[in-house]
Amino acid sequence: GPRRVQVTVVSARHLPKMDVMGSCDPYCIVNFEQQEHKTSTKKGYSPDWLEDITFVISDSSVGVGELSLNVMDWDMIGKHDKV
């Protein structure tokens, strides 16, 4: 059957101020094997997520893929910024 890879997004510390008028509203985008998952959006510069993300990998996958994690700043207007 399919294999699973579990990633736990724990926290970030001392994120920079991203908005002129506000604080940082960070969330994470985690990519693995052409799959993308997002964490919840938090408030502040040192968020704690403690969120488990599970990627399901088919048996046809060969080798180990690349895992990427980007911390983003949610913005009400416009594009969300990479932190």
PDB file of N, CA, C and O in Angstrom:
ATOM      1  N   GLY A   1       0.798  -1.193   0.000  1.00  0.00           N
ATOM      2  CA  GLY A   1       0.000   0.000   0.000  1.00  0.00           C
ATOM      3  C   GLY A   1       0.839   1.253   0.000  1.00  0.00           C
ATOM      4  O   GLY A   1       2.055   1.206  -0.058  1.00  0.00           O
ATOM      5  N   PRO A   2       0.181   2.379   0.038  1.00  0.00           N
ATOM      6  CA  PRO A   2       0.906   3.653   0.010  1.00  0.00           C
ATOM      7  C   PRO A   2       1.720   3.872   1.286  1.00  0.00           C
ATOM      8  O   PRO A   2       1.382   3.367   2.344  1.00  0.00           O
ATOM      9  N   ARG A   3       2.784   4.627   1.133  1.00  0.00           N
ATOM     10  CA  ARG A   3       3.617   4.992   2.281  1.00  0.00           C
ATOM     11  C   ARG A   3       3.227   6.385   2.736  1.00  0.00           C
ATOM     12  O   ARG A   3       2.645   7.159   1.994  1.00  0.00           O
ATOM     13  N   ARG A   4       3.558   6.715   3.964  1.00  0.00           N
ATOM     14  CA  ARG A   4       3.229   8.022   4.516  1.00  0.00           C
ATOM     15  C   ARG A   4       4.488   8.659   5.100  1.00  0.00           C
ATOM     16  O   ARG A   4       5.315   7.994   5.687  1.00  0.00           O
ATOM     17  N   VAL A   5       4.562   9.971   4.934  1.00  0.00           N
ATOM     18  CA  VAL A   5       5.614  10.767   5.562  1.00  0.00           C
ATOM     19  C   VAL A   5       4.900  11.799   6.430  1.00  0.00           C
ATOM     20  O   VAL A   5       4.039  12.528   5.947  1.00  0.00           O
ATOM     21  N   GLN A   6       5.245  11.817   7.714  1.00  0.00           N
ATOM     22  CA  GLN A   6       4.625  12.776   8.629  1.00  0.00           C
ATOM     23  C   GLN A   6       5.631  13.847   9.004  1.00  0.00           C
ATOM     24  O   GLN A   6       6.768  13.554   9.369  1.00  0.00           O
ATOM     25  N   VAL A   7       5.192  15.104   8.898  1.00  0.00           N
ATOM     26  CA  VAL A   7       6.013  16.262   9.239  1.00  0.00           C
ATOM     27  C   VAL A   7       5.280  17.020  10.338  1.00  0.00           C
ATOM     28  O   VAL A   7       4.076  17.240  10.237  1.00  0.00           O
ATOM     29  N   THR A   8       5.994  17.403  11.372  1.00  0.00           N
ATOM     30  CA  THR A   8       5.412  18.238  12.426  1.00  0.00           C
ATOM     31  C   THR A   8       6.012  19.631  12.325  1.00  0.00           C
ATOM     32  O   THR A   8       7.225  19.795  12.438  1.00  0.00           O
ATOM     33  N   VAL A   9       5.156  20.623  12.075  1.00  0.00           N
ATOM     34  CA  VAL A   9       5.584  22.018  12.058  1.00  0.00           C
ATOM     35  C   VAL A   9       5.421  22.510  13.490  1.00  0.00           C
ATOM     36  O   VAL A   9       4.309  22.593  14.005  1.00  0.00           O
ATOM     37  N   VAL A  10       6.529  22.790  14.143  1.00  0.00           N
ATOM     38  CA  VAL A  10       6.522  23.096  15.572  1.00  0.00           C
ATOM     39  C   VAL A  10       6.355  24.591  15.815  1.00  0.00           C
ATOM     40  O   VAL A  10       5.363  25.023  16.403  1.00  0.00           O
ATOM     41  N   SER A  11       7.314  25.412  15.413  1.00  0.00           N
ATOM     42  CA  SER A  11       7.267  26.830  15.744  1.00  0.00           C
ATOM     43  C   SER A  11       8.256  27.613  14.888  1.00  0.00           C
ATOM     44  O   SER A  11       9.060  27.033  14.163  1.00  0.00           O
ATOM     45  N   ALA A  12       8.183  28.918  15.018  1.00  0.00           N
ATOM     46  CA  ALA A  12       9.182  29.828  14.448  1.00  0.00           C
ATOM     47  C   ALA A  12       9.475  30.875  15.516  1.00  0.00           C
ATOM     48  O   ALA A  12       8.629  31.169  16.361  1.00  0.00           O
ATOM     49  N   ARG A  13      10.647  31.443  15.473  1.00  0.00           N
ATOM     50  CA  ARG A  13      11.032  32.425  16.480  1.00  0.00           C
ATOM     51  C   ARG A  13      11.614  33.662  15.809  1.00  0.00           C
ATOM     52  O   ARG A  13      12.355  33.561  14.834  1.00  0.00           O
ATOM     53  N   HIS A  14      11.279  34.827  16.382  1.00  0.00           N
ATOM     54  CA  HIS A  14      11.861  36.109  16.002  1.00  0.00           C
ATOM     55  C   HIS A  14      11.670  36.421  14.510  1.00  0.00           C
ATOM     56  O   HIS A  14      12.619  36.846  13.841  1.00  0.00           O
ATOM     57  N   LEU A  15      10.449  36.237  14.011  1.00  0.00           N
ATOM     58  CA  LEU A  15      10.171  36.579  12.626  1.00  0.00           C
ATOM     59  C   LEU A  15      10.210  38.100  12.467  1.00  0.00           C
ATOM     60  O   LEU A  15       9.883  38.844  13.397  1.00  0.00           O
ATOM     61  N   PRO A  16      10.599  38.584  11.286  1.00  0.00           N
ATOM     62  CA  PRO A  16      10.681  40.039  11.088  1.00  0.00           C
ATOM     63  C   PRO A  16       9.297  40.655  10.902  1.00  0.00           C
ATOM     64  O   PRO A  16       8.352  39.990  10.486  1.00  0.00           O
ATOM     65  N   LYS A  17       9.198  41.950  11.183  1.00  0.00           N
ATOM     66  CA  LYS A  17       7.967  42.687  10.923  1.00  0.00           C
ATOM     67  C   LYS A  17       7.795  42.783   9.410  1.00  0.00           C
ATOM     68  O   LYS A  17       8.705  43.211   8.707  1.00  0.00           O
ATOM     69  N   MET A  18       6.631  42.360   8.922  1.00  0.00           N
ATOM     70  CA  MET A  18       6.421  42.302   7.481  1.00  0.00           C
ATOM     71  C   MET A  18       5.506  43.411   6.968  1.00  0.00           C
ATOM     72  O   MET A  18       5.568  43.769   5.805  1.00  0.00           O
ATOM     73  N   ASP A  19       4.620  43.924   7.795  1.00  0.00           N
ATOM     74  CA  ASP A  19       3.642  44.911   7.358  1.00  0.00           C
ATOM     75  C   ASP A  19       3.922  46.262   8.000  1.00  0.00           C
ATOM     76  O   ASP A  19       4.259  46.338   9.173  1.00  0.00           O
ATOM     77  N   VAL A  20       3.751  47.326   7.254  1.00  0.00           N
ATOM     78  CA  VAL A  20       3.963  48.677   7.770  1.00  0.00           C
ATOM     79  C   VAL A  20       2.955  48.975   8.883  1.00  0.00           C
ATOM     80  O   VAL A  20       3.301  49.537   9.911  1.00  0.00           O
ATOM     81  N   MET A  21       1.710  48.567   8.684  1.00  0.00           N
ATOM     82  CA  MET A  21       0.646  48.908   9.622  1.00  0.00           C
ATOM     83  C   MET A  21       0.313  47.807  10.639  1.00  0.00           C
ATOM     84  O   MET A  21      -0.521  48.007  11.495  1.00  0.00           O
ATOM     85  N   GLY A  22       0.907  46.653  10.516  1.00  0.00           N
ATOM     86  CA  GLY A  22       0.491  45.578  11.400  1.00  0.00           C
ATOM     87  C   GLY A  22       1.627  44.685  11.812  1.00  0.00           C
ATOM     88  O   GLY A  22       2.790  44.966  11.579  1.00  0.00           O
ATOM     89  N   SER A  23       1.257  43.587  12.436  1.00  0.00           N
ATOM     90  CA  SER A  23       2.257  42.614  12.880  1.00  0.00           C
ATOM     91  C   SER A  23       2.417  41.540  11.816  1.00  0.00           C
ATOM     92  O   SER A  23       1.947  41.666  10.702  1.00  0.00           O
ATOM     93  N   CYS A  24       3.043  40.482  12.173  1.00  0.00           N
ATOM     94  CA  CYS A  24       3.239  39.345  11.287  1.00  0.00           C
ATOM     95  C   CYS A  24       2.104  38.342  11.530  1.00  0.00           C
ATOM     96  O   CYS A  24       1.744  38.073  12.672  1.00  0.00           O
ATOM     97  N   ASP A  25       1.517  37.847  10.451  1.00  0.00           N
ATOM     98  CA  ASP A  25       0.465  36.821  10.513  1.00  0.00           C
ATOM     99  C   ASP A  25       0.966  35.586   9.780  1.00  0.00           C
ATOM    100  O   ASP A  25       0.544  35.295   8.652  1.00  0.00           O
ATOM    101  N   PRO A  26       1.881  34.827  10.399  1.00  0.00           N
ATOM    102  CA  PRO A  26       2.574  33.766   9.680  1.00  0.00           C
ATOM    103  C   PRO A  26       1.778  32.465   9.561  1.00  0.00           C
ATOM    104  O   PRO A  26       0.964  32.121  10.408  1.00  0.00           O
ATOM    105  N   TYR A  27       2.062  31.775   8.457  1.00  0.00           N
ATOM    106  CA  TYR A  27       1.622  30.396   8.248  1.00  0.00           C
ATOM    107  C   TYR A  27       2.710  29.718   7.433  1.00  0.00           C
ATOM    108  O   TYR A  27       3.578  30.382   6.853  1.00  0.00           O
ATOM    109  N   CYS A  28       2.706  28.391   7.410  1.00  0.00           N
ATOM    110  CA  CYS A  28       3.713  27.634   6.669  1.00  0.00           C
ATOM    111  C   CYS A  28       3.068  26.907   5.498  1.00  0.00           C
ATOM    112  O   CYS A  28       1.960  26.379   5.619  1.00  0.00           O
ATOM    113  N   ILE A  29       3.793  26.870   4.403  1.00  0.00           N
ATOM    114  CA  ILE A  29       3.434  26.026   3.265  1.00  0.00           C
ATOM    115  C   ILE A  29       4.491  24.936   3.198  1.00  0.00           C
ATOM    116  O   ILE A  29       5.691  25.232   3.117  1.00  0.00           O
ATOM    117  N   VAL A  30       4.054  23.676   3.256  1.00  0.00           N
ATOM    118  CA  VAL A  30       4.968  22.540   3.224  1.00  0.00           C
ATOM    119  C   VAL A  30       4.671  21.745   1.955  1.00  0.00           C
ATOM    120  O   VAL A  30       3.520  21.365   1.703  1.00  0.00           O
ATOM    121  N   ASN A  31       5.709  21.506   1.147  1.00  0.00           N
ATOM    122  CA  ASN A  31       5.572  20.764  -0.103  1.00  0.00           C
ATOM    123  C   ASN A  31       6.423  19.507  -0.075  1.00  0.00           C
ATOM    124  O   ASN A  31       7.570  19.541   0.385  1.00  0.00           O
ATOM    125  N   PHE A  32       5.846  18.415  -0.600  1.00  0.00           N
ATOM    126  CA  PHE A  32       6.584  17.146  -0.729  1.00  0.00           C
ATOM    127  C   PHE A  32       5.890  16.302  -1.791  1.00  0.00           C
ATOM    128  O   PHE A  32       4.665  16.132  -1.751  1.00  0.00           O
ATOM    129  N   GLU A  33       6.667  15.794  -2.743  1.00  0.00           N
ATOM    130  CA  GLU A  33       6.139  14.896  -3.778  1.00  0.00           C
ATOM    131  C   GLU A  33       4.901  15.469  -4.474  1.00  0.00           C
ATOM    132  O   GLU A  33       3.854  14.839  -4.546  1.00  0.00           O
ATOM    133  N   GLN A  34       4.999  16.690  -4.971  1.00  0.00           N
ATOM    134  CA  GLN A  34       3.913  17.386  -5.673  1.00  0.00           C
ATOM    135  C   GLN A  34       2.641  17.560  -4.826  1.00  0.00           C
ATOM    136  O   GLN A  34       1.541  17.714  -5.354  1.00  0.00           O
ATOM    137  N   GLN A  35       2.756  17.521  -3.520  1.00  0.00           N
ATOM    138  CA  GLN A  35       1.631  17.768  -2.617  1.00  0.00           C
ATOM    139  C   GLN A  35       1.954  19.002  -1.787  1.00  0.00           C
ATOM    140  O   GLN A  35       3.102  19.215  -1.412  1.00  0.00           O
ATOM    141  N   GLU A  36       0.930  19.793  -1.507  1.00  0.00           N
ATOM    142  CA  GLU A  36       1.114  21.006  -0.719  1.00  0.00           C
ATOM    143  C   GLU A  36       0.117  21.041   0.425  1.00  0.00           C
ATOM    144  O   GLU A  36      -1.060  20.749   0.232  1.00  0.00           O
ATOM    145  N   HIS A  37       0.613  21.371   1.612  1.00  0.00           N
ATOM    146  CA  HIS A  37      -0.239  21.535   2.789  1.00  0.00           C
ATOM    147  C   HIS A  37       0.108  22.870   3.441  1.00  0.00           C
ATOM    148  O   HIS A  37       1.257  23.298   3.409  1.00  0.00           O
ATOM    149  N   LYS A  38      -0.907  23.511   4.038  1.00  0.00           N
ATOM    150  CA  LYS A  38      -0.705  24.773   4.742  1.00  0.00           C
ATOM    151  C   LYS A  38      -1.107  24.619   6.199  1.00  0.00           C
ATOM    152  O   LYS A  38      -2.084  23.940   6.510  1.00  0.00           O
ATOM    153  N   THR A  39      -0.351  25.272   7.062  1.00  0.00           N
ATOM    154  CA  THR A  39      -0.716  25.305   8.477  1.00  0.00           C
ATOM    155  C   THR A  39      -1.772  26.396   8.682  1.00  0.00           C
ATOM    156  O   THR A  39      -2.068  27.166   7.771  1.00  0.00           O
ATOM    157  N   SER A  40      -2.267  26.478   9.882  1.00  0.00           N
ATOM    158  CA  SER A  40      -3.153  27.585  10.238  1.00  0.00           C
ATOM    159  C   SER A  40      -2.327  28.871  10.323  1.00  0.00           C
ATOM    160  O   SER A  40      -1.106  28.833  10.456  1.00  0.00           O
ATOM    161  N   THR A  41      -3.008  29.995  10.230  1.00  0.00           N
ATOM    162  CA  THR A  41      -2.363  31.309  10.344  1.00  0.00           C
ATOM    163  C   THR A  41      -2.366  31.729  11.810  1.00  0.00           C
ATOM    164  O   THR A  41      -3.378  31.628  12.492  1.00  0.00           O
ATOM    165  N   LYS A  42      -1.215  32.159  12.286  1.00  0.00           N
ATOM    166  CA  LYS A  42      -1.060  32.607  13.674  1.00  0.00           C
ATOM    167  C   LYS A  42      -0.807  34.108  13.707  1.00  0.00           C
ATOM    168  O   LYS A  42      -0.570  34.734  12.678  1.00  0.00           O
ATOM    169  N   LYS A  43      -0.799  34.676  14.886  1.00  0.00           N
ATOM    170  CA  LYS A  43      -0.477  36.091  15.078  1.00  0.00           C
ATOM    171  C   LYS A  43       0.839  36.196  15.826  1.00  0.00           C
ATOM    172  O   LYS A  43       1.122  35.411  16.722  1.00  0.00           O
ATOM    173  N   GLY A  44       1.654  37.161  15.457  1.00  0.00           N
ATOM    174  CA  GLY A  44       2.860  37.447  16.218  1.00  0.00           C
ATOM    175  C   GLY A  44       4.138  36.993  15.553  1.00  0.00           C
ATOM    176  O   GLY A  44       4.136  36.393  14.480  1.00  0.00           O
ATOM    177  N   TYR A  45       5.236  37.302  16.226  1.00  0.00           N
ATOM    178  CA  TYR A  45       6.572  37.082  15.671  1.00  0.00           C
ATOM    179  C   TYR A  45       7.223  35.766  16.094  1.00  0.00           C
ATOM    180  O   TYR A  45       8.288  35.428  15.596  1.00  0.00           O
ATOM    181  N   SER A  46       6.611  35.031  17.007  1.00  0.00           N
ATOM    182  CA  SER A  46       7.151  33.742  17.466  1.00  0.00           C
ATOM    183  C   SER A  46       6.012  32.731  17.590  1.00  0.00           C
ATOM    184  O   SER A  46       5.648  32.314  18.690  1.00  0.00           O
ATOM    185  N   PRO A  47       5.439  32.331  16.447  1.00  0.00           N
ATOM    186  CA  PRO A  47       4.261  31.452  16.486  1.00  0.00           C
ATOM    187  C   PRO A  47       4.590  30.015  16.878  1.00  0.00           C
ATOM    188  O   PRO A  47       5.671  29.509  16.578  1.00  0.00           O
ATOM    189  N   ASP A  48       3.645  29.383  17.555  1.00  0.00           N
ATOM    190  CA  ASP A  48       3.701  27.949  17.855  1.00  0.00           C
ATOM    191  C   ASP A  48       2.573  27.281  17.079  1.00  0.00           C
ATOM    192  O   ASP A  48       1.402  27.591  17.292  1.00  0.00           O
ATOM    193  N   TRP A  49       2.929  26.386  16.164  1.00  0.00           N
ATOM    194  CA  TRP A  49       1.914  25.678  15.393  1.00  0.00           C
ATOM    195  C   TRP A  49       1.610  24.303  15.984  1.00  0.00           C
ATOM    196  O   TRP A  49       0.464  23.947  16.158  1.00  0.00           O
ATOM    197  N   LEU A  50       2.627  23.495  16.208  1.00  0.00           N
ATOM    198  CA  LEU A  50       2.460  22.114  16.677  1.00  0.00           C
ATOM    199  C   LEU A  50       1.424  21.376  15.836  1.00  0.00           C
ATOM    200  O   LEU A  50       0.504  20.750  16.354  1.00  0.00           O
ATOM    201  N   GLU A  51       1.580  21.458  14.508  1.00  0.00           N
ATOM    202  CA  GLU A  51       0.643  20.836  13.575  1.00  0.00           C
ATOM    203  C   GLU A  51       1.326  19.697  12.824  1.00  0.00           C
ATOM    204  O   GLU A  51       2.429  19.854  12.294  1.00  0.00           O
ATOM    205  N   ASP A  52       0.649  18.552  12.779  1.00  0.00           N
ATOM    206  CA  ASP A  52       1.133  17.390  12.036  1.00  0.00           C
ATOM    207  C   ASP A  52       0.563  17.416  10.625  1.00  0.00           C
ATOM    208  O   ASP A  52      -0.634  17.652  10.433  1.00  0.00           O
ATOM    209  N   ILE A  53       1.421  17.176   9.648  1.00  0.00           N
ATOM    210  CA  ILE A  53       1.024  17.108   8.249  1.00  0.00           C
ATOM    211  C   ILE A  53       1.467  15.746   7.733  1.00  0.00           C
ATOM    212  O   ILE A  53       2.616  15.342   7.944  1.00  0.00           O
ATOM    213  N   THR A  54       0.557  15.036   7.069  1.00  0.00           N
ATOM    214  CA  THR A  54       0.873  13.713   6.537  1.00  0.00           C
ATOM    215  C   THR A  54       0.805  13.746   5.016  1.00  0.00           C
ATOM    216  O   THR A  54      -0.189  14.177   4.443  1.00  0.00           O
ATOM    217  N   PHE A  55       1.875  13.303   4.391  1.00  0.00           N
ATOM    218  CA  PHE A  55       1.936  13.162   2.939  1.00  0.00           C
ATOM    219  C   PHE A  55       1.811  11.684   2.606  1.00  0.00           C
ATOM    220  O   PHE A  55       2.483  10.845   3.213  1.00  0.00           O
ATOM    221  N   VAL A  56       0.953  11.358   1.647  1.00  0.00           N
ATOM    222  CA  VAL A  56       0.776   9.980   1.192  1.00  0.00           C
ATOM    223  C   VAL A  56       1.548   9.820  -0.106  1.00  0.00           C
ATOM    224  O   VAL A  56       1.383  10.612  -1.038  1.00  0.00           O
ATOM    225  N   ILE A  57       2.410   8.799  -0.141  1.00  0.00           N
ATOM    226  CA  ILE A  57       3.275   8.562  -1.296  1.00  0.00           C
ATOM    227  C   ILE A  57       2.905   7.230  -1.908  1.00  0.00           C
ATOM    228  O   ILE A  57       2.820   6.219  -1.201  1.00  0.00           O
ATOM    229  N   SER A  58       2.717   7.227  -3.223  1.00  0.00           N
ATOM    230  CA  SER A  58       2.365   5.980  -3.902  1.00  0.00           C
ATOM    231  C   SER A  58       3.570   5.052  -3.945  1.00  0.00           C
ATOM    232  O   SER A  58       4.715   5.470  -3.845  1.00  0.00           O
ATOM    233  N   ASP A  59       3.285   3.769  -4.117  1.00  0.00           N
ATOM    234  CA  ASP A  59       4.356   2.776  -4.217  1.00  0.00           C
ATOM    235  C   ASP A  59       5.222   2.993  -5.448  1.00  0.00           C
ATOM    236  O   ASP A  59       6.346   2.526  -5.506  1.00  0.00           O
ATOM    237  N   SER A  60       4.687   3.699  -6.450  1.00  0.00           N
ATOM    238  CA  SER A  60       5.439   3.902  -7.683  1.00  0.00           C
ATOM    239  C   SER A  60       6.537   4.953  -7.530  1.00  0.00           C
ATOM    240  O   SER A  60       7.394   5.082  -8.387  1.00  0.00           O
ATOM    241  N   SER A  61       6.527   5.722  -6.435  1.00  0.00           N
ATOM    242  CA  SER A  61       7.573   6.716  -6.206  1.00  0.00           C
ATOM    243  C   SER A  61       8.897   6.008  -5.947  1.00  0.00           C
ATOM    244  O   SER A  61       8.963   5.050  -5.195  1.00  0.00           O
ATOM    245  N   VAL A  62       9.934   6.504  -6.590  1.00  0.00           N
ATOM    246  CA  VAL A  62      11.260   5.924  -6.421  1.00  0.00           C
ATOM    247  C   VAL A  62      12.131   6.943  -5.695  1.00  0.00           C
ATOM    248  O   VAL A  62      12.151   8.111  -6.055  1.00  0.00           O
ATOM    249  N   GLY A  63      12.836   6.501  -4.672  1.00  0.00           N
ATOM    250  CA  GLY A  63      13.723   7.408  -3.957  1.00  0.00           C
ATOM    251  C   GLY A  63      12.959   8.320  -3.020  1.00  0.00           C
ATOM    252  O   GLY A  63      11.782   8.144  -2.754  1.00  0.00           O
ATOM    253  N   VAL A  64      13.669   9.329  -2.552  1.00  0.00           N
ATOM    254  CA  VAL A  64      13.095  10.266  -1.601  1.00  0.00           C
ATOM    255  C   VAL A  64      13.014  11.631  -2.265  1.00  0.00           C
ATOM    256  O   VAL A  64      13.996  12.113  -2.832  1.00  0.00           O
ATOM    257  N   GLY A  65      11.856  12.256  -2.193  1.00  0.00           N
ATOM    258  CA  GLY A  65      11.666  13.573  -2.785  1.00  0.00           C
ATOM    259  C   GLY A  65      12.176  14.677  -1.883  1.00  0.00           C
ATOM    260  O   GLY A  65      12.576  14.448  -0.749  1.00  0.00           O
ATOM    261  N   GLU A  66      12.135  15.885  -2.399  1.00  0.00           N
ATOM    262  CA  GLU A  66      12.583  17.045  -1.644  1.00  0.00           C
ATOM    263  C   GLU A  66      11.422  17.630  -0.846  1.00  0.00           C
ATOM    264  O   GLU A  66      10.318  17.786  -1.357  1.00  0.00           O
ATOM    265  N   LEU A  67      11.693  17.932   0.406  1.00  0.00           N
ATOM    266  CA  LEU A  67      10.721  18.567   1.291  1.00  0.00           C
ATOM    267  C   LEU A  67      11.064  20.044   1.367  1.00  0.00           C
ATOM    268  O   LEU A  67      12.220  20.403   1.597  1.00  0.00           O
ATOM    269  N   SER A  68      10.075  20.899   1.136  1.00  0.00           N
ATOM    270  CA  SER A  68      10.326  22.333   1.281  1.00  0.00           C
ATOM    271  C   SER A  68       9.292  22.936   2.218  1.00  0.00           C
ATOM    272  O   SER A  68       8.140  22.504   2.250  1.00  0.00           O
ATOM    273  N   LEU A  69       9.735  23.923   2.979  1.00  0.00           N
ATOM    274  CA  LEU A  69       8.874  24.611   3.927  1.00  0.00           C
ATOM    275  C   LEU A  69       9.128  26.102   3.780  1.00  0.00           C
ATOM    276  O   LEU A  69      10.270  26.549   3.837  1.00  0.00           O
ATOM    277  N   ASN A  70       8.068  26.856   3.552  1.00  0.00           N
ATOM    278  CA  ASN A  70       8.165  28.314   3.451  1.00  0.00           C
ATOM    279  C   ASN A  70       7.254  28.943   4.486  1.00  0.00           C
ATOM    280  O   ASN A  70       6.104  28.539   4.621  1.00  0.00           O
ATOM    281  N   VAL A  71       7.778  29.927   5.207  1.00  0.00           N
ATOM    282  CA  VAL A  71       6.959  30.694   6.136  1.00  0.00           C
ATOM    283  C   VAL A  71       6.462  31.912   5.365  1.00  0.00           C
ATOM    284  O   VAL A  71       7.251  32.644   4.760  1.00  0.00           O
ATOM    285  N   MET A  72       5.149  32.102   5.395  1.00  0.00           N
ATOM    286  CA  MET A  72       4.501  33.184   4.672  1.00  0.00           C
ATOM    287  C   MET A  72       3.802  34.114   5.656  1.00  0.00           C
ATOM    288  O   MET A  72       3.408  33.696   6.741  1.00  0.00           O
ATOM    289  N   ASP A  73       3.644  35.371   5.243  1.00  0.00           N
ATOM    290  CA  ASP A  73       2.898  36.347   6.038  1.00  0.00           C
ATOM    291  C   ASP A  73       1.575  36.602   5.331  1.00  0.00           C
ATOM    292  O   ASP A  73       1.560  37.071   4.192  1.00  0.00           O
ATOM    293  N   TRP A  74       0.479  36.278   6.006  1.00  0.00           N
ATOM    294  CA  TRP A  74      -0.852  36.478   5.438  1.00  0.00           C
ATOM    295  C   TRP A  74      -1.171  37.960   5.377  1.00  0.00           C
ATOM    296  O   TRP A  74      -0.943  38.696   6.331  1.00  0.00           O
ATOM    297  N   ASP A  75      -1.676  38.398   4.228  1.00  0.00           N
ATOM    298  CA  ASP A  75      -2.091  39.790   4.059  1.00  0.00           C
ATOM    299  C   ASP A  75      -3.537  39.821   3.583  1.00  0.00           C
ATOM    300  O   ASP A  75      -3.907  39.079   2.676  1.00  0.00           O
ATOM    301  N   MET A  76      -4.336  40.695   4.175  1.00  0.00           N
ATOM    302  CA  MET A  76      -5.735  40.816   3.785  1.00  0.00           C
ATOM    303  C   MET A  76      -5.857  41.332   2.349  1.00  0.00           C
ATOM    304  O   MET A  76      -6.697  40.894   1.584  1.00  0.00           O
ATOM    305  N   ILE A  77      -4.990  42.275   2.001  1.00  0.00           N
ATOM    306  CA  ILE A  77      -5.022  42.862   0.657  1.00  0.00           C
ATOM    307  C   ILE A  77      -3.708  42.554  -0.045  1.00  0.00           C
ATOM    308  O   ILE A  77      -2.637  42.739   0.511  1.00  0.00           O
ATOM    309  N   GLY A  78      -3.814  42.052  -1.260  1.00  0.00           N
ATOM    310  CA  GLY A  78      -2.614  41.786  -2.041  1.00  0.00           C
ATOM    311  C   GLY A  78      -2.051  40.394  -1.804  1.00  0.00           C
ATOM    312  O   GLY A  78      -2.666  39.539  -1.191  1.00  0.00           O
ATOM    313  N   LYS A  79      -0.860  40.229  -2.286  1.00  0.00           N
ATOM    314  CA  LYS A  79      -0.166  38.946  -2.257  1.00  0.00           C
ATOM    315  C   LYS A  79       0.407  38.678  -0.869  1.00  0.00           C
ATOM    316  O   LYS A  79       0.902  39.587  -0.213  1.00  0.00           O
ATOM    317  N   HIS A  80       0.353  37.423  -0.445  1.00  0.00           N
ATOM    318  CA  HIS A  80       0.981  37.046   0.821  1.00  0.00           C
ATOM    319  C   HIS A  80       2.493  37.043   0.603  1.00  0.00           C
ATOM    320  O   HIS A  80       2.989  36.606  -0.412  1.00  0.00           O
ATOM    321  N   ASP A  81       3.230  37.547   1.598  1.00  0.00           N
ATOM    322  CA  ASP A  81       4.674  37.713   1.476  1.00  0.00           C
ATOM    323  C   ASP A  81       5.428  36.537   2.080  1.00  0.00           C
ATOM    324  O   ASP A  81       5.061  36.027   3.123  1.00  0.00           O
ATOM    325  N   LYS A  82       6.526  36.163   1.412  1.00  0.00           N
ATOM    326  CA  LYS A  82       7.427  35.156   1.974  1.00  0.00           C
ATOM    327  C   LYS A  82       8.257  35.825   3.059  1.00  0.00           C
ATOM    328  O   LYS A  82       8.793  36.916   2.857  1.00  0.00           O
ATOM    329  N   VAL A  83       8.351  35.172   4.224  1.00  0.00           N
ATOM    330  CA  VAL A  83       9.101  35.745   5.347  1.00  0.00           C
ATOM    331  C   VAL A  83      10.567  35.395   5.197  1.00  0.00           C
ATOM    332  O   VAL A  83      10.920  34.315   4.864  1.00  0.00           O
TER     333      VAL A  83
END
